[in-house]
mmCIF file with all atom_site columns, C-alpha atoms in Angstrom:
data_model
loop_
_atom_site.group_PDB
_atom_site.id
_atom_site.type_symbol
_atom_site.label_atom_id
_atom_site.label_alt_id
_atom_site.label_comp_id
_atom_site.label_asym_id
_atom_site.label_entity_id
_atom_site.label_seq_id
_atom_site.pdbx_PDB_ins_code
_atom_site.Cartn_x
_atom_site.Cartn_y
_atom_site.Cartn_z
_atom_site.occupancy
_atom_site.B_iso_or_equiv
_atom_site.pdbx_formal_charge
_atom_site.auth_seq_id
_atom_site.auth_comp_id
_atom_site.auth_asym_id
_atom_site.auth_atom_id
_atom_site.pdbx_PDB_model_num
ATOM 1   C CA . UNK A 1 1   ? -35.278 197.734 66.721 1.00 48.00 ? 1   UNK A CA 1
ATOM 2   C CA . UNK A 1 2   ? -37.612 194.645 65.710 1.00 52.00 ? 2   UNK A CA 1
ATOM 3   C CA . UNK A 1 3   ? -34.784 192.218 65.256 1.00 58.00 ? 3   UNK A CA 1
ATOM 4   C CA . UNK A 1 4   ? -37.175 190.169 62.859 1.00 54.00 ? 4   UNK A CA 1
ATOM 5   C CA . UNK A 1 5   ? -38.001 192.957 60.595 1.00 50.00 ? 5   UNK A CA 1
ATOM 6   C CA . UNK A 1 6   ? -34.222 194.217 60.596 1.00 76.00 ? 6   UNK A CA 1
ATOM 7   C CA . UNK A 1 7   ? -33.803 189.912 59.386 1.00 81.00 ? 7   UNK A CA 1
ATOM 8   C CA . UNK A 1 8   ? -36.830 190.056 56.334 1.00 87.00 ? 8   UNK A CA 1
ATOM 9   C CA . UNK A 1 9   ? -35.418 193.455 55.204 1.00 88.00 ? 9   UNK A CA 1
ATOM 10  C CA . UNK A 1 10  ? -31.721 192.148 55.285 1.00 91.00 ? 10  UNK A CA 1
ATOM 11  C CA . UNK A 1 11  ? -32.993 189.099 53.209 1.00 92.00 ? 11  UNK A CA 1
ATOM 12  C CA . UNK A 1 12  ? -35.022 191.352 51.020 1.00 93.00 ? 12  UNK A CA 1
ATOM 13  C CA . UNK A 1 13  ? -31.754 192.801 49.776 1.00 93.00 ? 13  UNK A CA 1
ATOM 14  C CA . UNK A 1 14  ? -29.637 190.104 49.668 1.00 95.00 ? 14  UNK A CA 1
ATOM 15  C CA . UNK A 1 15  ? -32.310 188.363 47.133 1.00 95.00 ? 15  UNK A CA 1
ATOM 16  C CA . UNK A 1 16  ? -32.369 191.164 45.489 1.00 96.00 ? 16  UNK A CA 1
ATOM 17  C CA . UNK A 1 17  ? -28.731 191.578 45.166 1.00 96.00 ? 17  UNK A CA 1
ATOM 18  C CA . UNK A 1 18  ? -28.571 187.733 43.968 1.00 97.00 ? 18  UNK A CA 1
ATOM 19  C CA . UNK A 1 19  ? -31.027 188.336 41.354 1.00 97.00 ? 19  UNK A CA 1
ATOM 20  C CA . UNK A 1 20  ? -28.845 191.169 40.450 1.00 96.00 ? 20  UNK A CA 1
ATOM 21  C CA . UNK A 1 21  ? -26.124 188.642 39.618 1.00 96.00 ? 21  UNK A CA 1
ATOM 22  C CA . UNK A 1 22  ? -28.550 185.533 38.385 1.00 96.00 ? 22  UNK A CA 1
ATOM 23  C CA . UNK A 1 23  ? -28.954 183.144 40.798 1.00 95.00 ? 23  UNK A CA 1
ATOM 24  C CA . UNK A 1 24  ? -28.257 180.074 38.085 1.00 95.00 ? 24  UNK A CA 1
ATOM 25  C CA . UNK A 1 25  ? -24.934 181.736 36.963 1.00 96.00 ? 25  UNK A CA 1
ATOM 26  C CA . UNK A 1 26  ? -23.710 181.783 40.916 1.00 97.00 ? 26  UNK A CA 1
ATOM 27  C CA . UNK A 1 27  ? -24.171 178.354 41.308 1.00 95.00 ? 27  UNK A CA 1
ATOM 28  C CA . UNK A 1 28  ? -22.886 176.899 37.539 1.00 95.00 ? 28  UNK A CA 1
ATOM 29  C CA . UNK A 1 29  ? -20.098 179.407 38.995 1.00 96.00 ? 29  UNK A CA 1
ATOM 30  C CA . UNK A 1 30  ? -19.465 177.705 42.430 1.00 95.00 ? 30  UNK A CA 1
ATOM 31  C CA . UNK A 1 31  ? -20.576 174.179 40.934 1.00 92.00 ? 31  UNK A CA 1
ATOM 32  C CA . UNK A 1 32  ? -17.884 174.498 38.462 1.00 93.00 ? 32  UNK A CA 1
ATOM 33  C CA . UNK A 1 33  ? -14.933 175.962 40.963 1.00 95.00 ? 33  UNK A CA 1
ATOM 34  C CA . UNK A 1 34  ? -15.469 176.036 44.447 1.00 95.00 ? 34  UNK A CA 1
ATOM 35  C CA . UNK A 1 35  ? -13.372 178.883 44.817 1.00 96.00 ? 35  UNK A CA 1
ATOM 36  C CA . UNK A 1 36  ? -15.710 181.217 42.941 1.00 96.00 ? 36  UNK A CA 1
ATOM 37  C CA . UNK A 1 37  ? -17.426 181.056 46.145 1.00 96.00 ? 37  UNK A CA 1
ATOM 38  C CA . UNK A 1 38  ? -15.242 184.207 47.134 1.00 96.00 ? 38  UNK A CA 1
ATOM 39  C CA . UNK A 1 39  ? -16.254 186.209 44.509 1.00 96.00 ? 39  UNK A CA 1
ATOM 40  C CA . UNK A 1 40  ? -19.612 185.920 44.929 1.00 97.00 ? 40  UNK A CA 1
ATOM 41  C CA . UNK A 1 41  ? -19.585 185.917 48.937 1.00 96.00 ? 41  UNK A CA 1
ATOM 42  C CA . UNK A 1 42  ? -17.422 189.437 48.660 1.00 95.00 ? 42  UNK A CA 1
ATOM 43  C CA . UNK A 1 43  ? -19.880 190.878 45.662 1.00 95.00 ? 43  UNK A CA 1
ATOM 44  C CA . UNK A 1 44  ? -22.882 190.010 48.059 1.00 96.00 ? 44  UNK A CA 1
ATOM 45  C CA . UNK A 1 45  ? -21.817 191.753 51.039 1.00 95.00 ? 45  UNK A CA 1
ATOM 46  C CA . UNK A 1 46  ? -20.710 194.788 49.032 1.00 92.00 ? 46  UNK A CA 1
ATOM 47  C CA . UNK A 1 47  ? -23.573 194.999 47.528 1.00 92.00 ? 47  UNK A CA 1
ATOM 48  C CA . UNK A 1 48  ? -26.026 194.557 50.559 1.00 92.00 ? 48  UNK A CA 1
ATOM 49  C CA . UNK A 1 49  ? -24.138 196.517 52.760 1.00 88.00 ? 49  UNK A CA 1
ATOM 50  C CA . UNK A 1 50  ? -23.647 199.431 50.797 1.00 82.00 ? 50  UNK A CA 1
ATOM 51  C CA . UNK A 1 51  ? -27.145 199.489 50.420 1.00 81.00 ? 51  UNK A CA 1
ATOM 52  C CA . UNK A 1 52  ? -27.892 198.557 53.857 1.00 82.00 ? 52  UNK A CA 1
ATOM 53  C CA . UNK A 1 53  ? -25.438 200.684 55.958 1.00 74.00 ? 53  UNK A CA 1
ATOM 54  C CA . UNK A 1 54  ? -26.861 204.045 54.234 1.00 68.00 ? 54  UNK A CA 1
ATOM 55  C CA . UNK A 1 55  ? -30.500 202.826 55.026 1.00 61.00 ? 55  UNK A CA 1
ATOM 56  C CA . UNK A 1 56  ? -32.634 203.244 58.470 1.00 54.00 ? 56  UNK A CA 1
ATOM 57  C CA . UNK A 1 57  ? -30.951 199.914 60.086 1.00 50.00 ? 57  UNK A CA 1
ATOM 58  C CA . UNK A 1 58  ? -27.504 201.482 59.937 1.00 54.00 ? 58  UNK A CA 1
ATOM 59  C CA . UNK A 1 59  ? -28.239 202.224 63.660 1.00 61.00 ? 59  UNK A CA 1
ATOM 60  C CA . UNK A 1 60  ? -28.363 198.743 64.388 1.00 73.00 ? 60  UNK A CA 1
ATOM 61  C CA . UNK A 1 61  ? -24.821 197.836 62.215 1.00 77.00 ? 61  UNK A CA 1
ATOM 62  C CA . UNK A 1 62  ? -23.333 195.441 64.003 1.00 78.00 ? 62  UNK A CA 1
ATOM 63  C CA . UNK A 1 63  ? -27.020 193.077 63.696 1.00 82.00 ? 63  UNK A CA 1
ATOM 64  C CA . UNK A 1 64  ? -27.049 194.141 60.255 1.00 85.00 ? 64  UNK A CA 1
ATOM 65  C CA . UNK A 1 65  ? -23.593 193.087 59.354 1.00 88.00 ? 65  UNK A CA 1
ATOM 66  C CA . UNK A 1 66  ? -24.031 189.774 61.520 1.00 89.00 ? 66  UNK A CA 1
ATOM 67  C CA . UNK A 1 67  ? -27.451 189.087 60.180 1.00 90.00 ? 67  UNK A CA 1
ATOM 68  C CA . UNK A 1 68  ? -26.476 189.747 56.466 1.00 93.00 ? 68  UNK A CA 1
ATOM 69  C CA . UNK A 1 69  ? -23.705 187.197 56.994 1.00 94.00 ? 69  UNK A CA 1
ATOM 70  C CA . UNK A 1 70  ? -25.602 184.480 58.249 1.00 94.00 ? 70  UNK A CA 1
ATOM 71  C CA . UNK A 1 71  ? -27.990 185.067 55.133 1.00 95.00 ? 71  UNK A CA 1
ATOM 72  C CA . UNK A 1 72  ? -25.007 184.340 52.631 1.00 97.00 ? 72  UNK A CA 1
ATOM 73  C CA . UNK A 1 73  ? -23.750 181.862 54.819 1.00 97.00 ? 73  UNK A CA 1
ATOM 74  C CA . UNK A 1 74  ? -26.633 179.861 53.980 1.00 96.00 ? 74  UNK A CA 1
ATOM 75  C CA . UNK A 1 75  ? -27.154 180.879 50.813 1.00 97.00 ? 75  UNK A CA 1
ATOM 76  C CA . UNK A 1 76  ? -23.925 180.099 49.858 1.00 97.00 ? 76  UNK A CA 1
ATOM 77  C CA . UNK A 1 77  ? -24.147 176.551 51.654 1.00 96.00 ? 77  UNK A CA 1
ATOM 78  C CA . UNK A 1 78  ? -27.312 175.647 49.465 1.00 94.00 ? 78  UNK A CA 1
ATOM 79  C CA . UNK A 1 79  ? -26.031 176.621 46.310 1.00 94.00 ? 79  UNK A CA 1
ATOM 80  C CA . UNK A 1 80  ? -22.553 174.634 46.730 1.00 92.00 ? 80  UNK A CA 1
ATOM 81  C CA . UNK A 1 81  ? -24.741 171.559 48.071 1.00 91.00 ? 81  UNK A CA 1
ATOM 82  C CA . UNK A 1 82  ? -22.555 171.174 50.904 1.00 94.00 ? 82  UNK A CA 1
ATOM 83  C CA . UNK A 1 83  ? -23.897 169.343 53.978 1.00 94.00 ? 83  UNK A CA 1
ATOM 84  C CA . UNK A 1 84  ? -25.473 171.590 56.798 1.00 95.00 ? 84  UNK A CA 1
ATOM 85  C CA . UNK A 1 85  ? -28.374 171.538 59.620 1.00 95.00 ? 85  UNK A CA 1
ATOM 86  C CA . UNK A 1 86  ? -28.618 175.225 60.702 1.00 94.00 ? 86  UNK A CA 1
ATOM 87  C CA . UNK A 1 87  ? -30.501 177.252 63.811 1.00 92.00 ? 87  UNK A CA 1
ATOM 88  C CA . UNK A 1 88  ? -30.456 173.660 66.208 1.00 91.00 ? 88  UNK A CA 1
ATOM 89  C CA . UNK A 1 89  ? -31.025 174.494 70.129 1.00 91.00 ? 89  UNK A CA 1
ATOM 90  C CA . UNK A 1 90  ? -28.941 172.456 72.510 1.00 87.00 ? 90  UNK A CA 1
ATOM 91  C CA . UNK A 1 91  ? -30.998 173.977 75.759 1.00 86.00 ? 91  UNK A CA 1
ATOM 92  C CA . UNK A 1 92  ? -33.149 177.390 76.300 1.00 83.00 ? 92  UNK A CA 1
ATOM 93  C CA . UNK A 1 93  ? -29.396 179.644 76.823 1.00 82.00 ? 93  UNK A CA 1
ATOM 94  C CA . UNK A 1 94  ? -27.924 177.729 73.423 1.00 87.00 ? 94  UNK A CA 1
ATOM 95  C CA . UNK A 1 95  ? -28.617 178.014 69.626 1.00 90.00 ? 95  UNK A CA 1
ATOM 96  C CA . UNK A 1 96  ? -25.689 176.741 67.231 1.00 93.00 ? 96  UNK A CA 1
ATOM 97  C CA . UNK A 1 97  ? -25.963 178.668 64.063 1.00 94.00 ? 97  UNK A CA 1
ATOM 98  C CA . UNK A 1 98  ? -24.801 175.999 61.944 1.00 96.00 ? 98  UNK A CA 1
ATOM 99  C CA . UNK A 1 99  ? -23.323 172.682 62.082 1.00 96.00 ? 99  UNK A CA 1
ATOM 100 C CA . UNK A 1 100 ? -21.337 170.765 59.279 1.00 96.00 ? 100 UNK A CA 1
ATOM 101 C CA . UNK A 1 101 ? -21.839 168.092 57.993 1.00 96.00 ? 101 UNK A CA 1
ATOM 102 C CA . UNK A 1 102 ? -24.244 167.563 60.703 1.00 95.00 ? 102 UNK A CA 1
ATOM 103 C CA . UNK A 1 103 ? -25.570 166.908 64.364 1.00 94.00 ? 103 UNK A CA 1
ATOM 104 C CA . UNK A 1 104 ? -25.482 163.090 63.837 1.00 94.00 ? 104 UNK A CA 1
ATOM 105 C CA . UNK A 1 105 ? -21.608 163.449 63.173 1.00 95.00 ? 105 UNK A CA 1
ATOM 106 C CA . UNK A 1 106 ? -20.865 165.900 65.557 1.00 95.00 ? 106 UNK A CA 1
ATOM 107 C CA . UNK A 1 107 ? -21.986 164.114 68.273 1.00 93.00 ? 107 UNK A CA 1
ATOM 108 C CA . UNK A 1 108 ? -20.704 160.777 67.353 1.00 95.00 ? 108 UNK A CA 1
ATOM 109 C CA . UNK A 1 109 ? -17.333 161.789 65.795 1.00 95.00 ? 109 UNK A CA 1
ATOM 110 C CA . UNK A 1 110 ? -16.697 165.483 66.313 1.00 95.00 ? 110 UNK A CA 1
ATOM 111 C CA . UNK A 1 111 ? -13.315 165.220 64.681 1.00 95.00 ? 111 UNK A CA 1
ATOM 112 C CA . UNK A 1 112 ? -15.394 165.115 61.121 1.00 96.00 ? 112 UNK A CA 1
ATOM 113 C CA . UNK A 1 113 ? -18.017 168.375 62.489 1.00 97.00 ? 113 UNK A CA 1
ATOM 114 C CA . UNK A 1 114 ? -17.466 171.818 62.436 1.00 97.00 ? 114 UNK A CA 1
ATOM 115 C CA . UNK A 1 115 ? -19.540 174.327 64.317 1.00 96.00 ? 115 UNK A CA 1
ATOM 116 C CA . UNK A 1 116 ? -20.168 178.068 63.088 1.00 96.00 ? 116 UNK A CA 1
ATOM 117 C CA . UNK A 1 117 ? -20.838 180.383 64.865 1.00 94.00 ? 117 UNK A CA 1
ATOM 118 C CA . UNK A 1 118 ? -22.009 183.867 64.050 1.00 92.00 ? 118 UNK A CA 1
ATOM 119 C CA . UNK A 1 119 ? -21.530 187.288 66.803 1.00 89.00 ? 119 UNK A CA 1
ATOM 120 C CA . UNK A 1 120 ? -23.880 189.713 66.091 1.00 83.00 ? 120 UNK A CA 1
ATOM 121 C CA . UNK A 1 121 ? -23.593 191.536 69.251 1.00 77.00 ? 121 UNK A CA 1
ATOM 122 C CA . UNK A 1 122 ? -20.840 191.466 71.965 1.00 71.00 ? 122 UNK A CA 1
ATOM 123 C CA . UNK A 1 123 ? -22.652 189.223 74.627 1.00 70.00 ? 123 UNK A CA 1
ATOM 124 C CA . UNK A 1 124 ? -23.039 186.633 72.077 1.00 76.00 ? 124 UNK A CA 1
ATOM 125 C CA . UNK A 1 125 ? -19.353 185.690 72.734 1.00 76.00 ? 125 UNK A CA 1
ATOM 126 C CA . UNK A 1 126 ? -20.153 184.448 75.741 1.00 78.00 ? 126 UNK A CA 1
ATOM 127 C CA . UNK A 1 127 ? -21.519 181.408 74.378 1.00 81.00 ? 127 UNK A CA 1
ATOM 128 C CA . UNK A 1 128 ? -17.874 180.231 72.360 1.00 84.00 ? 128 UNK A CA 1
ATOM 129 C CA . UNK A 1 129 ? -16.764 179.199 75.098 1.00 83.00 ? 129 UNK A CA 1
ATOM 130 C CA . UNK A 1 130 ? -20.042 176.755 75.896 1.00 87.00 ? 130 UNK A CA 1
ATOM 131 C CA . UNK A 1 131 ? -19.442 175.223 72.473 1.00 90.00 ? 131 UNK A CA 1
ATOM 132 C CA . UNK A 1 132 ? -16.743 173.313 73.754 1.00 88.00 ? 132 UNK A CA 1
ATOM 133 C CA . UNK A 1 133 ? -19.411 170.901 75.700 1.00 89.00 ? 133 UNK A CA 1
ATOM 134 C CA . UNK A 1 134 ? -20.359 169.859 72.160 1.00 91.00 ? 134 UNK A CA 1
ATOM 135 C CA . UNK A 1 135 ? -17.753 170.499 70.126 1.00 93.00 ? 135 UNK A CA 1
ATOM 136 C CA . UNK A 1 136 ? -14.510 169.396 72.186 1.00 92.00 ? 136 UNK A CA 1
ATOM 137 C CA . UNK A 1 137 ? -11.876 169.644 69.180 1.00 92.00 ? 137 UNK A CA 1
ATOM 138 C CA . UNK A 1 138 ? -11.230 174.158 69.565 1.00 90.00 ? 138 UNK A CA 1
ATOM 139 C CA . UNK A 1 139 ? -10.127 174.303 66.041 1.00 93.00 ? 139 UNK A CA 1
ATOM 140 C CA . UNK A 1 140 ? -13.780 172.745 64.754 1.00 96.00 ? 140 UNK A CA 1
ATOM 141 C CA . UNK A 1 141 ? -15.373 175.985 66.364 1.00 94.00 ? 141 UNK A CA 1
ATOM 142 C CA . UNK A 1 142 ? -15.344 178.772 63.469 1.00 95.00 ? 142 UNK A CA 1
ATOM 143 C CA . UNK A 1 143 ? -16.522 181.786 64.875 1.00 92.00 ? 143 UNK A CA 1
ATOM 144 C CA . UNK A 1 144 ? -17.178 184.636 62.352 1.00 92.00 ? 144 UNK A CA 1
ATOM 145 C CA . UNK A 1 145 ? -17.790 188.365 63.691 1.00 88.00 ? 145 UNK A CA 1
ATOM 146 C CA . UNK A 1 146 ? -18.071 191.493 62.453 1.00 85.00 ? 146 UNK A CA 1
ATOM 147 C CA . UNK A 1 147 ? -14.011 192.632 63.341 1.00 83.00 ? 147 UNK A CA 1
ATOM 148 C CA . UNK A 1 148 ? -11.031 189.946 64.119 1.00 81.00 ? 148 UNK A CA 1
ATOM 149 C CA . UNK A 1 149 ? -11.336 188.296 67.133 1.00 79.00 ? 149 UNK A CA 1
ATOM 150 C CA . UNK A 1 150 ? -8.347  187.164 68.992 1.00 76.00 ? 150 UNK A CA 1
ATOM 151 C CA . UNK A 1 151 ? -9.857  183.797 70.106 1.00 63.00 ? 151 UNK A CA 1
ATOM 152 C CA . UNK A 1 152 ? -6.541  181.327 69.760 1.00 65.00 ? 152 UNK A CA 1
ATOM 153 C CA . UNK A 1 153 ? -8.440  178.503 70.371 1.00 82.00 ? 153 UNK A CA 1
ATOM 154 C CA . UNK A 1 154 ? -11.101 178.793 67.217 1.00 87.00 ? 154 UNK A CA 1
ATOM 155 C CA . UNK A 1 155 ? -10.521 179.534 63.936 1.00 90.00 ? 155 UNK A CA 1
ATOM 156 C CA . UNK A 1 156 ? -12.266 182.851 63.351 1.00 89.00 ? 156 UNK A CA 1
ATOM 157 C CA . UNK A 1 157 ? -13.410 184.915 60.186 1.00 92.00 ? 157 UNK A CA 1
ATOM 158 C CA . UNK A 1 158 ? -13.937 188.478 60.164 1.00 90.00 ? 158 UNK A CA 1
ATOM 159 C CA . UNK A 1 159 ? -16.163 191.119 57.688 1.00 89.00 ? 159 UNK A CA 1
ATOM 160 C CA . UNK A 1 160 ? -13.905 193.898 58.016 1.00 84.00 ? 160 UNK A CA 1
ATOM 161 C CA . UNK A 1 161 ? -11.268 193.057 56.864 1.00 78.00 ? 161 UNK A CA 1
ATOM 162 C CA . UNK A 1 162 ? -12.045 190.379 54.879 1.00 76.00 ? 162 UNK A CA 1
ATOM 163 C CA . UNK A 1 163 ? -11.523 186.883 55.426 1.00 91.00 ? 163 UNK A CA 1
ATOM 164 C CA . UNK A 1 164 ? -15.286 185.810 55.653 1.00 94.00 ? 164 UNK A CA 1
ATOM 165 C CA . UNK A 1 165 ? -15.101 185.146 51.873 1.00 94.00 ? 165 UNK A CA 1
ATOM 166 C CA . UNK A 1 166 ? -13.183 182.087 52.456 1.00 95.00 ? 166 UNK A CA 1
ATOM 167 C CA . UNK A 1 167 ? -15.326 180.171 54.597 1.00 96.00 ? 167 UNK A CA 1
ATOM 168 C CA . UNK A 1 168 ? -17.417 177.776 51.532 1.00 96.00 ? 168 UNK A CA 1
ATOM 169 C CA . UNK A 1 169 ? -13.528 176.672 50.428 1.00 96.00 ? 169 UNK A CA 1
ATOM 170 C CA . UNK A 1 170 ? -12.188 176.166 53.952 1.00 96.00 ? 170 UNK A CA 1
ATOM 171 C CA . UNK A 1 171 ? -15.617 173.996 54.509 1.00 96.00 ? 171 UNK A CA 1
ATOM 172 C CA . UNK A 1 172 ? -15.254 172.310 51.608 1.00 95.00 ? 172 UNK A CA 1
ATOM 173 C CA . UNK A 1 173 ? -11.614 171.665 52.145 1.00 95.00 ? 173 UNK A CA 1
ATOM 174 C CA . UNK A 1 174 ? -12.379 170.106 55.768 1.00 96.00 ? 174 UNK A CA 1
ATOM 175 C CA . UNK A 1 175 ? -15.178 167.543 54.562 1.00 95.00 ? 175 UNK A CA 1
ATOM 176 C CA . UNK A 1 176 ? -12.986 166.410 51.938 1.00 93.00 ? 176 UNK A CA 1
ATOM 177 C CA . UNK A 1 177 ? -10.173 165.806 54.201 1.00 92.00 ? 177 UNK A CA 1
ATOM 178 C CA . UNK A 1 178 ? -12.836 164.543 56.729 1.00 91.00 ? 178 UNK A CA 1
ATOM 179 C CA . UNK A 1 179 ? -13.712 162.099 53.894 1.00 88.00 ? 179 UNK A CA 1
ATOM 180 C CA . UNK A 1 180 ? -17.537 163.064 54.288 1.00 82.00 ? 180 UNK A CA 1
ATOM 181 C CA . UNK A 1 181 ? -19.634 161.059 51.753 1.00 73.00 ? 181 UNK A CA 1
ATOM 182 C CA . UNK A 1 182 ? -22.956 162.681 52.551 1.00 69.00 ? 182 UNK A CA 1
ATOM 183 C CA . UNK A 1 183 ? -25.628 162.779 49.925 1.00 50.00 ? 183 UNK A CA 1
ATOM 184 C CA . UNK A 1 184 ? -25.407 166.718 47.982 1.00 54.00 ? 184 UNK A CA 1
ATOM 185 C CA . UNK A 1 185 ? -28.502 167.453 45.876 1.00 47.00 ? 185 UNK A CA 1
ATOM 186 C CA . UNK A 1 186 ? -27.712 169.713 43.267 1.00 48.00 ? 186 UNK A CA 1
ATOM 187 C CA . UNK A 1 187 ? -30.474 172.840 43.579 1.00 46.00 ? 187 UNK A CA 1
ATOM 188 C CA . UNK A 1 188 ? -31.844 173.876 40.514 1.00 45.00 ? 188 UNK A CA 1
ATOM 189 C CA . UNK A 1 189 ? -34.636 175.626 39.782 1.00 45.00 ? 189 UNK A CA 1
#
């Protein structure tokens, strides 16, 4: 399947889901309390992937599921302003999907960075364990997949079940305790 028409129809739906909901109430929502980032994160993917499971890409689930993810993920990271650089190559085998607060922290004080990193398919695992190069602190390498991982060394999120929804509060928890002061532009349109 054409991985970048499985992406544009994933977006397509997750848009339209956010619509759904009003895209100014989810971020007074989130600007207000942080932890209504779980709500919304949990009524995204139920939506979308109700919708997106019972369609043609349903072949393709674990993409969908990954892909869908990585949408909210940034979607979620833009409307709570917090700090991220996303899609940055480190050489032609190695793509981080995002870094927080950013790559200018991470590689002078990696203590204060966090790496996430999405599986979409099973070989992508492979490249956790190259992360370390850049990221030496294990705990600072959030790995979210489709179904629990047992990776002891990273802190991991899973769709099913549920954890994922967390992952705005736990990032907003660690830059706080980080003491990041970066610059968050409030998005308003």
């Amino acid at each position: 399947m054409n991985h970048e028409l499985t992406g544009e129809k994933i977006k397509k739906e997750l848009y339209h889901a956010i619509r759904e909901i009003g895209k100014q109430k989810i971020q007074k929502d989130i600007t207000s309390s942080i932890q209504s980032s779980q709500k919304y994160i949990d009524l995204l993917m139920n939506k979308c992937i109700g919708r997106l499971v019972s369609s043609e890409l349903s072949s393709d689930h674990d993409r969908v599921i990954g892909t869908l993810s990585e949408a909210v993920l940034h979607f979620m990271l833009t409307i709570s302003t917090l700090p991220s650089e996303r899609k940055i190559r480190i050489n032609s085998e190695l793509v981080i999907d995002v870094v927080i607060p950013s790559l200018r922290i991470l590689k002078t004080n990696p203590s204060k960075s966090i790496i996430v990193q999405l599986i979409k398919e099973g070989q992508e695992l492979e490249k956790i364990s190259k992360l370390h190069f850049i990221q030496p602190t294990g705990e600072n390498i959030w790995v979210v997949s489709q179904k629990p991982l047992t990776a002891a060394k990273f802190k991991t999120y899973s769709i099913f079940p549920d954890n994922f929804s967390n992952i705005i509060v736990d990032i907003h928890n660690f830059l706080k305790q980080s003491g990041d002061k970066s610059l968050r532009f409030v998005y308003t349109k």
